PDB file of C-alpha atoms in Angstrom:
ATOM      1  CA  UNK Z 289     121.524 -84.837-130.048  1.00  0.00           C
ATOM      2  CA  UNK Z 290     118.973 -87.102-127.586  1.00  0.00           C
ATOM      3  CA  UNK Z 291     116.149 -84.286-126.738  1.00  0.00           C
ATOM      4  CA  UNK Z 292     114.872 -84.783-123.767  1.00  0.00           C
ATOM      5  CA  UNK Z 293     111.437 -82.184-122.834  1.00  0.00           C
ATOM      6  CA  UNK Z 294     111.620 -81.028-118.723  1.00  0.00           C
ATOM      7  CA  UNK Z 295     107.893 -79.563-117.878  1.00  0.00           C
ATOM      8  CA  UNK Z 296     105.083 -79.272-115.948  1.00  0.00           C
ATOM      9  CA  UNK Z 297     101.088 -79.715-116.133  1.00  0.00           C
ATOM     10  CA  UNK Z 298      98.311 -78.424-118.184  1.00  0.00           C
ATOM     11  CA  UNK Z 299      97.192 -75.115-117.403  1.00  0.00           C
ATOM     12  CA  UNK Z 300     101.100 -74.104-115.544  1.00  0.00           C
ATOM     13  CA  UNK Z 301     101.805 -71.957-112.409  1.00  0.00           C
ATOM     14  CA  UNK Z 302     103.927 -70.797-111.149  1.00  0.00           C
ATOM     15  CA  UNK Z 303     106.030 -73.888-109.919  1.00  0.00           C
ATOM     16  CA  UNK Z 304     105.705 -75.904-112.946  1.00  0.00           C
ATOM     17  CA  UNK Z 305     107.290 -73.072-115.026  1.00  0.00           C
ATOM     18  CA  UNK Z 306     109.855 -72.504-112.616  1.00  0.00           C
ATOM     19  CA  UNK Z 307     110.574 -76.247-111.348  1.00  0.00           C
ATOM     20  CA  UNK Z 308     111.153 -77.207-115.287  1.00  0.00           C
ATOM     21  CA  UNK Z 309     113.548 -74.724-115.858  1.00  0.00           C
ATOM     22  CA  UNK Z 310     115.348 -75.273-113.047  1.00  0.00           C
ATOM     23  CA  UNK Z 311     115.223 -78.684-112.928  1.00  0.00           C
ATOM     24  CA  UNK Z 312     116.127 -78.149-116.847  1.00  0.00           C
ATOM     25  CA  UNK Z 313     119.086 -76.626-116.681  1.00  0.00           C
ATOM     26  CA  UNK Z 314     120.176 -79.147-112.770  1.00  0.00           C
ATOM     27  CA  UNK Z 315     120.000 -82.372-115.579  1.00  0.00           C
ATOM     28  CA  UNK Z 316     122.034 -79.878-117.828  1.00  0.00           C
ATOM     29  CA  UNK Z 317     124.831 -79.256-115.320  1.00  0.00           C
ATOM     30  CA  UNK Z 318     124.671 -83.294-113.894  1.00  0.00           C
ATOM     31  CA  UNK Z 319     124.959 -84.204-117.739  1.00  0.00           C
ATOM     32  CA  UNK Z 320     129.175 -85.811-118.173  1.00  0.00           C
ATOM     33  CA  UNK Z 321     130.896 -84.115-120.660  1.00  0.00           C
ATOM     34  CA  UNK Z 322     130.703 -86.303-123.201  1.00  0.00           C
ATOM     35  CA  UNK Z 323     127.091 -86.709-123.359  1.00  0.00           C
ATOM     36  CA  UNK Z 324     124.771 -85.800-126.275  1.00  0.00           C
ATOM     37  CA  UNK Z 325     121.745 -85.382-123.834  1.00  0.00           C
ATOM     38  CA  UNK Z 326     120.151 -81.952-123.525  1.00  0.00           C
ATOM     39  CA  UNK Z 327     116.730 -81.342-121.684  1.00  0.00           C
ATOM     40  CA  UNK Z 328     114.718 -78.553-123.167  1.00  0.00           C
ATOM     41  CA  UNK Z 329     112.722 -76.359-120.230  1.00  0.00           C
ATOM     42  CA  UNK Z 330     109.150 -76.814-121.449  1.00  0.00           C
ATOM     43  CA  UNK Z 331     105.382 -75.817-120.489  1.00  0.00           C
ATOM     44  CA  UNK Z 332     101.691 -76.484-121.272  1.00  0.00           C
ATOM     45  CA  UNK Z 333     100.157 -73.412-121.312  1.00  0.00           C
ATOM     46  CA  UNK Z 334     100.979 -69.732-120.766  1.00  0.00           C
ATOM     47  CA  UNK Z 335     103.385 -68.330-118.387  1.00  0.00           C
ATOM     48  CA  UNK Z 336     102.006 -66.605-115.280  1.00  0.00           C
ATOM     49  CA  UNK Z 337     102.562 -63.360-114.674  1.00  0.00           C
ATOM     50  CA  UNK Z 338     104.558 -63.501-111.065  1.00  0.00           C
ATOM     51  CA  UNK Z 339     106.502 -66.027-113.364  1.00  0.00           C
ATOM     52  CA  UNK Z 340     107.427 -63.761-115.513  1.00  0.00           C
ATOM     53  CA  UNK Z 341     108.307 -61.199-113.279  1.00  0.00           C
ATOM     54  CA  UNK Z 342     110.573 -63.193-110.962  1.00  0.00           C
ATOM     55  CA  UNK Z 343     112.318 -64.368-114.426  1.00  0.00           C
ATOM     56  CA  UNK Z 344     112.536 -60.426-115.875  1.00  0.00           C
ATOM     57  CA  UNK Z 345     113.424 -59.274-111.813  1.00  0.00           C
ATOM     58  CA  UNK Z 346     116.837 -62.580-111.908  1.00  0.00           C
ATOM     59  CA  UNK Z 347     117.571 -61.812-115.113  1.00  0.00           C
ATOM     60  CA  UNK Z 348     116.724 -65.036-116.497  1.00  0.00           C
ATOM     61  CA  UNK Z 349     113.750 -64.528-119.380  1.00  0.00           C
ATOM     62  CA  UNK Z 350     115.988 -66.500-121.935  1.00  0.00           C
ATOM     63  CA  UNK Z 351     115.455 -69.693-119.426  1.00  0.00           C
ATOM     64  CA  UNK Z 352     111.926 -69.760-119.325  1.00  0.00           C
ATOM     65  CA  UNK Z 353     110.600 -72.362-120.928  1.00  0.00           C
ATOM     66  CA  UNK Z 354     109.210 -72.647-124.157  1.00  0.00           C
ATOM     67  CA  UNK Z 355     105.952 -74.409-125.661  1.00  0.00           C
ATOM     68  CA  UNK Z 356     106.378 -78.110-126.379  1.00  0.00           C
ATOM     69  CA  UNK Z 357     106.282 -78.860-129.526  1.00  0.00           C
ATOM     70  CA  UNK Z 358     103.054 -80.968-131.675  1.00  0.00           C
ATOM     71  CA  UNK Z 359     104.832 -84.356-132.434  1.00  0.00           C
ATOM     72  CA  UNK Z 360     104.516 -84.484-135.442  1.00  0.00           C
ATOM     73  CA  UNK Z 361     104.294 -87.618-138.295  1.00  0.00           C
ATOM     74  CA  UNK Z 362     107.614 -89.668-138.362  1.00  0.00           C
ATOM     75  CA  UNK Z 363     108.676 -88.222-135.629  1.00  0.00           C
ATOM     76  CA  UNK Z 364     110.527 -90.039-132.870  1.00  0.00           C
ATOM     77  CA  UNK Z 365     108.426 -90.686-129.142  1.00  0.00           C
ATOM     78  CA  UNK Z 366     109.547 -87.603-126.839  1.00  0.00           C
ATOM     79  CA  UNK Z 367     111.919 -88.198-123.994  1.00  0.00           C
ATOM     80  CA  UNK Z 368     110.731 -86.563-121.054  1.00  0.00           C
ATOM     81  CA  UNK Z 369     110.516 -86.016-117.369  1.00  0.00           C
ATOM     82  CA  UNK Z 370     107.295 -84.531-115.730  1.00  0.00           C
ATOM     83  CA  UNK Z 371     107.901 -81.806-112.429  1.00  0.00           C
ATOM     84  CA  UNK Z 372     105.170 -80.953-110.531  1.00  0.00           C
ATOM     85  CA  UNK Z 373     102.254 -83.877-111.332  1.00  0.00           C
ATOM     86  CA  UNK Z 374     102.289 -87.409-112.563  1.00  0.00           C
ATOM     87  CA  UNK Z 375      98.869 -87.804-113.544  1.00  0.00           C
ATOM     88  CA  UNK Z 376      98.641 -88.255-117.508  1.00  0.00           C
ATOM     89  CA  UNK Z 377      95.276 -86.116-117.425  1.00  0.00           C
ATOM     90  CA  UNK Z 378      97.006 -83.169-115.918  1.00  0.00           C
ATOM     91  CA  UNK Z 379      99.801 -83.909-118.236  1.00  0.00           C
ATOM     92  CA  UNK Z 380     100.561 -83.386-122.043  1.00  0.00           C
ATOM     93  CA  UNK Z 381      98.448 -84.561-124.997  1.00  0.00           C
ATOM     94  CA  UNK Z 382      99.376 -87.703-126.530  1.00  0.00           C
ATOM     95  CA  UNK Z 383     101.617 -88.214-122.792  1.00  0.00           C
ATOM     96  CA  UNK Z 384     100.733 -91.767-123.268  1.00  0.00           C
ATOM     97  CA  UNK Z 385     103.078 -91.840-126.231  1.00  0.00           C
ATOM     98  CA  UNK Z 386     105.727 -90.158-125.631  1.00  0.00           C
ATOM     99  CA  UNK Z 387     109.072 -91.885-123.185  1.00  0.00           C
ATOM    100  CA  UNK Z 388     108.799 -90.863-119.592  1.00  0.00           C
ATOM    101  CA  UNK Z 389     112.574 -90.993-118.089  1.00  0.00           C
ATOM    102  CA  UNK Z 390     112.000 -89.378-115.067  1.00  0.00           C
ATOM    103  CA  UNK Z 391     109.430 -87.709-112.557  1.00  0.00           C
ATOM    104  CA  UNK Z 392     109.787 -84.956-109.480  1.00  0.00           C
ATOM    105  CA  UNK Z 393     106.419 -84.346-107.898  1.00  0.00           C
ATOM    106  CA  UNK Z 394     104.822 -83.648-104.347  1.00  0.00           C
ATOM    107  CA  UNK Z 395     101.039 -84.751-104.919  1.00  0.00           C
ATOM    108  CA  UNK Z 396      99.294 -87.879-104.586  1.00  0.00           C
ATOM    109  CA  UNK Z 397     100.740 -90.509-107.021  1.00  0.00           C
ATOM    110  CA  UNK Z 398      97.715 -90.962-109.644  1.00  0.00           C
ATOM    111  CA  UNK Z 399      98.323 -93.783-111.593  1.00  0.00           C
ATOM    112  CA  UNK Z 400     101.125 -93.341-114.024  1.00  0.00           C
ATOM    113  CA  UNK Z 401     102.892 -96.540-116.237  1.00  0.00           C
ATOM    114  CA  UNK Z 402     105.773 -95.968-117.390  1.00  0.00           C
ATOM    115  CA  UNK Z 403     107.607 -99.456-120.059  1.00  0.00           C
ATOM    116  CA  UNK Z 404     110.758 -99.722-117.529  1.00  0.00           C
ATOM    117  CA  UNK Z 405     111.865 -98.333-114.298  1.00  0.00           C
ATOM    118  CA  UNK Z 406     112.813 -94.660-114.268  1.00  0.00           C
ATOM    119  CA  UNK Z 407     113.469 -92.292-110.870  1.00  0.00           C
ATOM    120  CA  UNK Z 408     110.672 -91.224-109.455  1.00  0.00           C
ATOM    121  CA  UNK Z 409     111.201 -88.699-106.880  1.00  0.00           C
ATOM    122  CA  UNK Z 410     108.048 -87.881-105.093  1.00  0.00           C
ATOM    123  CA  UNK Z 411     108.004 -86.771-100.890  1.00  0.00           C
ATOM    124  CA  UNK Z 412     104.956 -84.378 -98.751  1.00  0.00           C
ATOM    125  CA  UNK Z 413     106.998 -81.377 -99.393  1.00  0.00           C
ATOM    126  CA  UNK Z 414     104.795 -77.583-100.739  1.00  0.00           C
ATOM    127  CA  UNK Z 415     106.339 -77.261-103.517  1.00  0.00           C
ATOM    128  CA  UNK Z 416     107.730 -79.102-106.112  1.00  0.00           C
ATOM    129  CA  UNK Z 417     110.442 -76.205-106.050  1.00  0.00           C
ATOM    130  CA  UNK Z 418     112.163 -77.484-102.522  1.00  0.00           C
ATOM    131  CA  UNK Z 419     112.754 -80.632-104.041  1.00  0.00           C
ATOM    132  CA  UNK Z 420     114.526 -79.642-106.947  1.00  0.00           C
ATOM    133  CA  UNK Z 421     116.886 -77.546-104.364  1.00  0.00           C
ATOM    134  CA  UNK Z 422     117.244 -80.101-102.545  1.00  0.00           C
ATOM    135  CA  UNK Z 423     118.464 -82.196-105.460  1.00  0.00           C
ATOM    136  CA  UNK Z 424     121.414 -79.614-105.779  1.00  0.00           C
ATOM    137  CA  UNK Z 425     122.016 -79.326-102.312  1.00  0.00           C
ATOM    138  CA  UNK Z 426     122.527 -83.637-102.075  1.00  0.00           C
ATOM    139  CA  UNK Z 427     124.845 -83.393-104.735  1.00  0.00           C
ATOM    140  CA  UNK Z 428     126.586 -80.682-104.238  1.00  0.00           C
ATOM    141  CA  UNK Z 429     125.444 -78.259-107.664  1.00  0.00           C
ATOM    142  CA  UNK Z 430     126.411 -74.917-107.942  1.00  0.00           C
ATOM    143  CA  UNK Z 431     123.678 -73.047-107.384  1.00  0.00           C
ATOM    144  CA  UNK Z 432     122.707 -70.278-110.392  1.00  0.00           C
ATOM    145  CA  UNK Z 433     121.632 -66.709-108.548  1.00  0.00           C
ATOM    146  CA  UNK Z 434     118.630 -66.914-111.044  1.00  0.00           C
ATOM    147  CA  UNK Z 435     117.638 -71.004-110.693  1.00  0.00           C
ATOM    148  CA  UNK Z 436     118.124 -69.145-106.441  1.00  0.00           C
ATOM    149  CA  UNK Z 437     115.321 -67.018-107.227  1.00  0.00           C
ATOM    150  CA  UNK Z 438     113.014 -68.741-109.455  1.00  0.00           C
ATOM    151  CA  UNK Z 439     112.993 -71.443-107.065  1.00  0.00           C
ATOM    152  CA  UNK Z 440     112.096 -69.511-103.823  1.00  0.00           C
ATOM    153  CA  UNK Z 441     109.471 -67.286-106.122  1.00  0.00           C
ATOM    154  CA  UNK Z 442     107.802 -70.850-106.635  1.00  0.00           C
ATOM    155  CA  UNK Z 443     108.200 -72.224-102.926  1.00  0.00           C
ATOM    156  CA  UNK Z 444     106.115 -69.565-101.638  1.00  0.00           C
ATOM    157  CA  UNK Z 445     103.020 -68.900-104.125  1.00  0.00           C
ATOM    158  CA  UNK Z 446     103.055 -72.372-103.782  1.00  0.00           C
ATOM    159  CA  UNK Z 447     103.155 -72.875 -99.845  1.00  0.00           C
ATOM    160  CA  UNK Z 448     100.972 -69.697 -99.605  1.00  0.00           C
ATOM    161  CA  UNK Z 449     104.621 -67.179 -98.277  1.00  0.00           C
ATOM    162  CA  UNK Z 450     104.785 -70.503 -96.353  1.00  0.00           C
ATOM    163  CA  UNK Z 451     101.194 -70.383 -94.846  1.00  0.00           C
ATOM    164  CA  UNK Z 452     100.087 -73.780 -96.811  1.00  0.00           C
ATOM    165  CA  UNK Z 453      99.803 -76.986 -94.576  1.00  0.00           C
ATOM    166  CA  UNK Z 454     101.796 -78.110 -96.758  1.00  0.00           C
ATOM    167  CA  UNK Z 455     104.481 -76.466 -95.918  1.00  0.00           C
ATOM    168  CA  UNK Z 456     106.494 -78.663 -94.276  1.00  0.00           C
ATOM    169  CA  UNK Z 457     110.287 -77.989 -91.310  1.00  0.00           C
ATOM    170  CA  UNK Z 458     111.698 -78.548 -94.883  1.00  0.00           C
ATOM    171  CA  UNK Z 459     109.981 -76.196 -97.057  1.00  0.00           C
ATOM    172  CA  UNK Z 460     110.709 -73.254 -94.060  1.00  0.00           C
ATOM    173  CA  UNK Z 461     114.894 -74.544 -94.510  1.00  0.00           C
ATOM    174  CA  UNK Z 462     115.183 -74.297 -98.511  1.00  0.00           C
ATOM    175  CA  UNK Z 463     112.872 -70.655 -97.924  1.00  0.00           C
ATOM    176  CA  UNK Z 464     115.764 -69.210 -95.083  1.00  0.00           C
ATOM    177  CA  UNK Z 465     118.631 -70.721 -97.653  1.00  0.00           C
ATOM    178  CA  UNK Z 466     117.144 -68.968-100.742  1.00  0.00           C
ATOM    179  CA  UNK Z 467     115.946 -65.820 -99.440  1.00  0.00           C
ATOM    180  CA  UNK Z 468     119.743 -65.611 -98.037  1.00  0.00           C
ATOM    181  CA  UNK Z 469     121.407 -66.182-101.150  1.00  0.00           C
ATOM    182  CA  UNK Z 470     119.634 -63.848-102.754  1.00  0.00           C
ATOM    183  CA  UNK Z 471     119.656 -60.629-100.425  1.00  0.00           C
ATOM    184  CA  UNK Z 472     115.488 -60.833-100.017  1.00  0.00           C
ATOM    185  CA  UNK Z 473     113.150 -61.198 -97.278  1.00  0.00           C
ATOM    186  CA  UNK Z 474     110.651 -63.953 -98.578  1.00  0.00           C
ATOM    187  CA  UNK Z 475     107.302 -62.791 -96.423  1.00  0.00           C
ATOM    188  CA  UNK Z 476     108.336 -59.034 -98.929  1.00  0.00           C
ATOM    189  CA  UNK Z 477     109.416 -61.220-101.585  1.00  0.00           C
ATOM    190  CA  UNK Z 478     106.183 -64.088-101.269  1.00  0.00           C
ATOM    191  CA  UNK Z 479     103.469 -60.679-101.127  1.00  0.00           C
ATOM    192  CA  UNK Z 480     104.920 -59.037-104.578  1.00  0.00           C
ATOM    193  CA  UNK Z 481     104.457 -62.083-105.910  1.00  0.00           C
ATOM    194  CA  UNK Z 482     101.308 -62.212-105.336  1.00  0.00           C
ATOM    195  CA  UNK Z 483     100.430 -58.639-105.203  1.00  0.00           C
ATOM    196  CA  UNK Z 484     102.080 -58.777-109.412  1.00  0.00           C
ATOM    197  CA  UNK Z 485      99.641 -61.415-110.183  1.00  0.00           C
ATOM    198  CA  UNK Z 486      96.789 -59.777-108.566  1.00  0.00           C
ATOM    199  CA  UNK Z 487      98.328 -56.381-111.043  1.00  0.00           C
ATOM    200  CA  UNK Z 488      98.711 -57.974-114.390  1.00  0.00           C
ATOM    201  CA  UNK Z 489      95.691 -60.337-114.689  1.00  0.00           C
ATOM    202  CA  UNK Z 490      91.930 -59.261-113.389  1.00  0.00           C
ATOM    203  CA  UNK Z 491      89.632 -61.272-112.347  1.00  0.00           C
ATOM    204  CA  UNK Z 492      87.488 -62.599-115.332  1.00  0.00           C
ATOM    205  CA  UNK Z 493      85.860 -65.967-114.638  1.00  0.00           C
ATOM    206  CA  UNK Z 494      85.539 -67.446-117.973  1.00  0.00           C
ATOM    207  CA  UNK Z 495      90.256 -67.056-117.867  1.00  0.00           C
ATOM    208  CA  UNK Z 496      90.380 -67.624-113.836  1.00  0.00           C
ATOM    209  CA  UNK Z 497      87.782 -70.823-114.406  1.00  0.00           C
ATOM    210  CA  UNK Z 498      90.586 -72.449-116.833  1.00  0.00           C
ATOM    211  CA  UNK Z 499      93.793 -71.029-115.221  1.00  0.00           C
ATOM    212  CA  UNK Z 500      95.638 -73.615-112.758  1.00  0.00           C
ATOM    213  CA  UNK Z 501      93.545 -76.551-113.380  1.00  0.00           C
ATOM    214  CA  UNK Z 502      93.742 -79.402-112.186  1.00  0.00           C
ATOM    215  CA  UNK Z 503      91.836 -83.142-113.427  1.00  0.00           C
ATOM    216  CA  UNK Z 504      91.777 -85.373-110.608  1.00  0.00           C
ATOM    217  CA  UNK Z 505      89.296 -89.652-110.988  1.00  0.00           C
ATOM    218  CA  UNK Z 506      88.109 -91.027-109.266  1.00  0.00           C
ATOM    219  CA  UNK Z 507      85.650 -93.474-108.600  1.00  0.00           C
ATOM    220  CA  UNK Z 508      84.517 -92.993-111.994  1.00  0.00           C
ATOM    221  CA  UNK Z 509      83.956 -89.421-111.694  1.00  0.00           C
ATOM    222  CA  UNK Z 510      85.758 -87.075-113.586  1.00  0.00           C
ATOM    223  CA  UNK Z 511      86.584 -83.967-110.960  1.00  0.00           C
ATOM    224  CA  UNK Z 512      87.580 -80.572-111.433  1.00  0.00           C
ATOM    225  CA  UNK Z 513      89.456 -78.198-108.828  1.00  0.00           C
ATOM    226  CA  UNK Z 514      91.065 -74.238-109.873  1.00  0.00           C
ATOM    227  CA  UNK Z 515      92.527 -72.624-106.962  1.00  0.00           C
ATOM    228  CA  UNK Z 516      92.872 -68.737-107.659  1.00  0.00           C
ATOM    229  CA  UNK Z 517      95.125 -67.040-104.270  1.00  0.00           C
ATOM    230  CA  UNK Z 518      94.614 -63.408-103.670  1.00  0.00           C
ATOM    231  CA  UNK Z 519      94.891 -60.096-101.818  1.00  0.00           C
ATOM    232  CA  UNK Z 520      91.385 -59.683-101.698  1.00  0.00           C
ATOM    233  CA  UNK Z 521      88.213 -62.073-103.293  1.00  0.00           C
ATOM    234  CA  UNK Z 522      86.415 -58.437-103.493  1.00  0.00           C
ATOM    235  CA  UNK Z 523      85.929 -59.145-107.205  1.00  0.00           C
ATOM    236  CA  UNK Z 524      85.062 -62.533-107.344  1.00  0.00           C
ATOM    237  CA  UNK Z 525      81.926 -61.802-104.707  1.00  0.00           C
ATOM    238  CA  UNK Z 526      81.589 -58.851-106.742  1.00  0.00           C
ATOM    239  CA  UNK Z 527      81.226 -61.529-110.264  1.00  0.00           C
ATOM    240  CA  UNK Z 528      79.535 -64.678-107.787  1.00  0.00           C
ATOM    241  CA  UNK Z 529      76.497 -65.093-111.131  1.00  0.00           C
ATOM    242  CA  UNK Z 530      79.224 -65.490-113.671  1.00  0.00           C
ATOM    243  CA  UNK Z 531      81.308 -67.478-111.934  1.00  0.00           C
ATOM    244  CA  UNK Z 532      78.045 -70.107-110.819  1.00  0.00           C
ATOM    245  CA  UNK Z 533      77.192 -69.766-114.290  1.00  0.00           C
ATOM    246  CA  UNK Z 534      80.144 -70.358-115.964  1.00  0.00           C
ATOM    247  CA  UNK Z 535      80.951 -73.346-113.820  1.00  0.00           C
ATOM    248  CA  UNK Z 536      77.679 -74.658-115.258  1.00  0.00           C
ATOM    249  CA  UNK Z 537      78.645 -74.358-118.833  1.00  0.00           C
ATOM    250  CA  UNK Z 538      82.459 -75.777-118.349  1.00  0.00           C
ATOM    251  CA  UNK Z 539      81.253 -78.733-116.002  1.00  0.00           C
ATOM    252  CA  UNK Z 540      78.966 -79.969-118.741  1.00  0.00           C
ATOM    253  CA  UNK Z 541      80.858 -79.259-121.989  1.00  0.00           C
ATOM    254  CA  UNK Z 542      84.083 -81.138-120.191  1.00  0.00           C
ATOM    255  CA  UNK Z 543      81.811 -83.976-118.574  1.00  0.00           C
ATOM    256  CA  UNK Z 544      82.735 -82.763-114.999  1.00  0.00           C
ATOM    257  CA  UNK Z 545      81.547 -84.869-112.377  1.00  0.00           C
ATOM    258  CA  UNK Z 546      81.960 -82.008-109.757  1.00  0.00           C
ATOM    259  CA  UNK Z 547      84.149 -78.906-110.348  1.00  0.00           C
ATOM    260  CA  UNK Z 548      85.356 -76.385-107.579  1.00  0.00           C
ATOM    261  CA  UNK Z 549      86.586 -72.924-107.687  1.00  0.00           C
ATOM    262  CA  UNK Z 550      88.116 -72.363-104.891  1.00  0.00           C
ATOM    263  CA  UNK Z 551      88.920 -68.859-104.622  1.00  0.00           C
ATOM    264  CA  UNK Z 552      91.593 -68.335-102.602  1.00  0.00           C
ATOM    265  CA  UNK Z 553      91.761 -65.206-100.011  1.00  0.00           C
ATOM    266  CA  UNK Z 554      96.280 -64.939 -98.439  1.00  0.00           C
ATOM    267  CA  UNK Z 555      95.101 -62.115 -95.891  1.00  0.00           C
ATOM    268  CA  UNK Z 556      92.226 -64.009 -94.047  1.00  0.00           C
ATOM    269  CA  UNK Z 557      94.070 -67.693 -94.763  1.00  0.00           C
ATOM    270  CA  UNK Z 558      90.502 -68.954 -95.812  1.00  0.00           C
ATOM    271  CA  UNK Z 559      89.002 -69.700 -99.165  1.00  0.00           C
ATOM    272  CA  UNK Z 560      85.647 -69.208-100.399  1.00  0.00           C
ATOM    273  CA  UNK Z 561      84.744 -72.794-102.654  1.00  0.00           C
ATOM    274  CA  UNK Z 562      82.420 -72.420-105.353  1.00  0.00           C
ATOM    275  CA  UNK Z 563      80.420 -75.613-106.016  1.00  0.00           C
ATOM    276  CA  UNK Z 564      78.352 -77.296-108.949  1.00  0.00           C
ATOM    277  CA  UNK Z 565      78.000 -80.547-110.297  1.00  0.00           C
ATOM    278  CA  UNK Z 566      77.949 -82.931-107.409  1.00  0.00           C
ATOM    279  CA  UNK Z 567      77.062 -80.783-104.507  1.00  0.00           C
ATOM    280  CA  UNK Z 568      76.320 -83.795-102.549  1.00  0.00           C
ATOM    281  CA  UNK Z 569      79.318 -85.085-103.040  1.00  0.00           C
ATOM    282  CA  UNK Z 570      81.402 -82.026-101.749  1.00  0.00           C
ATOM    283  CA  UNK Z 571      78.928 -81.667 -98.718  1.00  0.00           C
ATOM    284  CA  UNK Z 572      79.994 -85.455 -97.229  1.00  0.00           C
ATOM    285  CA  UNK Z 573      83.446 -84.294 -98.731  1.00  0.00           C
ATOM    286  CA  UNK Z 574      83.706 -81.139 -96.326  1.00  0.00           C
ATOM    287  CA  UNK Z 575      80.302 -81.198 -94.037  1.00  0.00           C
ATOM    288  CA  UNK Z 576      78.762 -78.199 -95.138  1.00  0.00           C
ATOM    289  CA  UNK Z 577      76.138 -77.145 -97.565  1.00  0.00           C
ATOM    290  CA  UNK Z 578      76.558 -75.784-100.805  1.00  0.00           C
ATOM    291  CA  UNK Z 579      72.527 -74.660-101.598  1.00  0.00           C
ATOM    292  CA  UNK Z 580      73.568 -71.155-102.624  1.00  0.00           C
ATOM    293  CA  UNK Z 581      76.628 -72.636-104.346  1.00  0.00           C
ATOM    294  CA  UNK Z 582      79.094 -71.695-101.964  1.00  0.00           C
ATOM    295  CA  UNK Z 583      80.193 -71.961 -98.742  1.00  0.00           C
ATOM    296  CA  UNK Z 584      83.725 -70.196 -96.910  1.00  0.00           C
ATOM    297  CA  UNK Z 585      86.150 -72.509 -95.813  1.00  0.00           C
ATOM    298  CA  UNK Z 586      87.917 -70.204 -93.167  1.00  0.00           C
ATOM    299  CA  UNK Z 587      91.676 -72.004 -93.417  1.00  0.00           C
ATOM    300  CA  UNK Z 588      91.382 -74.016 -96.430  1.00  0.00           C
ATOM    301  CA  UNK Z 589      94.039 -72.321 -98.339  1.00  0.00           C
ATOM    302  CA  UNK Z 590      95.486 -76.291-100.338  1.00  0.00           C
ATOM    303  CA  UNK Z 591      93.947 -78.006-102.615  1.00  0.00           C
ATOM    304  CA  UNK Z 592      96.596 -80.476-102.848  1.00  0.00           C
ATOM    305  CA  UNK Z 593      95.891 -81.357 -99.374  1.00  0.00           C
ATOM    306  CA  UNK Z 594      92.472 -79.793 -98.440  1.00  0.00           C
ATOM    307  CA  UNK Z 595      90.365 -80.018-100.975  1.00  0.00           C
ATOM    308  CA  UNK Z 596      91.644 -82.501-103.310  1.00  0.00           C
ATOM    309  CA  UNK Z 597      92.140 -84.890-100.456  1.00  0.00           C
ATOM    310  CA  UNK Z 598      88.848 -85.044 -98.841  1.00  0.00           C
ATOM    311  CA  UNK Z 599      87.030 -84.934-101.713  1.00  0.00           C
ATOM    312  CA  UNK Z 600      89.198 -88.026-102.958  1.00  0.00           C
ATOM    313  CA  UNK Z 601      88.758 -89.468 -99.479  1.00  0.00           C
ATOM    314  CA  UNK Z 602      92.356 -89.588 -98.404  1.00  0.00           C
TER     315      UNK Z 602
END
């Protein structure tokens, strides 16, 4: 049996979990009947509460990705498909020793290297779930009901219910298609997902600051950006001093030159950016003064397009 693991980035968000689960199902459905290859959905961290909720809602708990196994001495290199990321710094420990056979992603291309040509789908859509849905559509592969539900949830959380500037017309069309197929109102479903996240995850700075965190490298600087989304930021502001102290400690422990905590209010449609480390870099990128430790940025909802891109100058 030839096993290929399909997984998203470290500190997985809903898009990483859902896209890995459904894309593994798609790849298995696309294999010839006599194939000995099995695609197994995996994850590199805990399941977010909204992901657990949506898999339960659509009776698909058995499709939830399991933790990626730890390679044992003497094992052949794992064969893997990367979803929702393509940078080694965001991937599994030991990824440089694994055989990457495919990538499907919607982020910047971050220096990944492979020994041979591979299928590499990278399109500027609002979520990897959109790319996965388009694969089903293009190949006319039947989309299971559970898969439509979890893909829609990932699309809605990654685009902040279609409000993020990363949202494209393709995302909107796919959202309408998926929502009609499972008979839900996408606005109501999206708010439900964010509410489930809020209810299940009390704001605890030490935990929140390492959840959904992504690391980047640019001009020999190590940068970390973590995003927290909620319907209100009251708990964030109440813990402001603790947040900044935890950020300082984490940045020093991890060796990050710049650490940004992006606290996003999906109702007010903006983010409070907390910054520690190279504040001059942040000030130049955002045209703001971070002397107090944070700044409110109206309309800033996307880590990828509005925060990471600004820091990296593109």
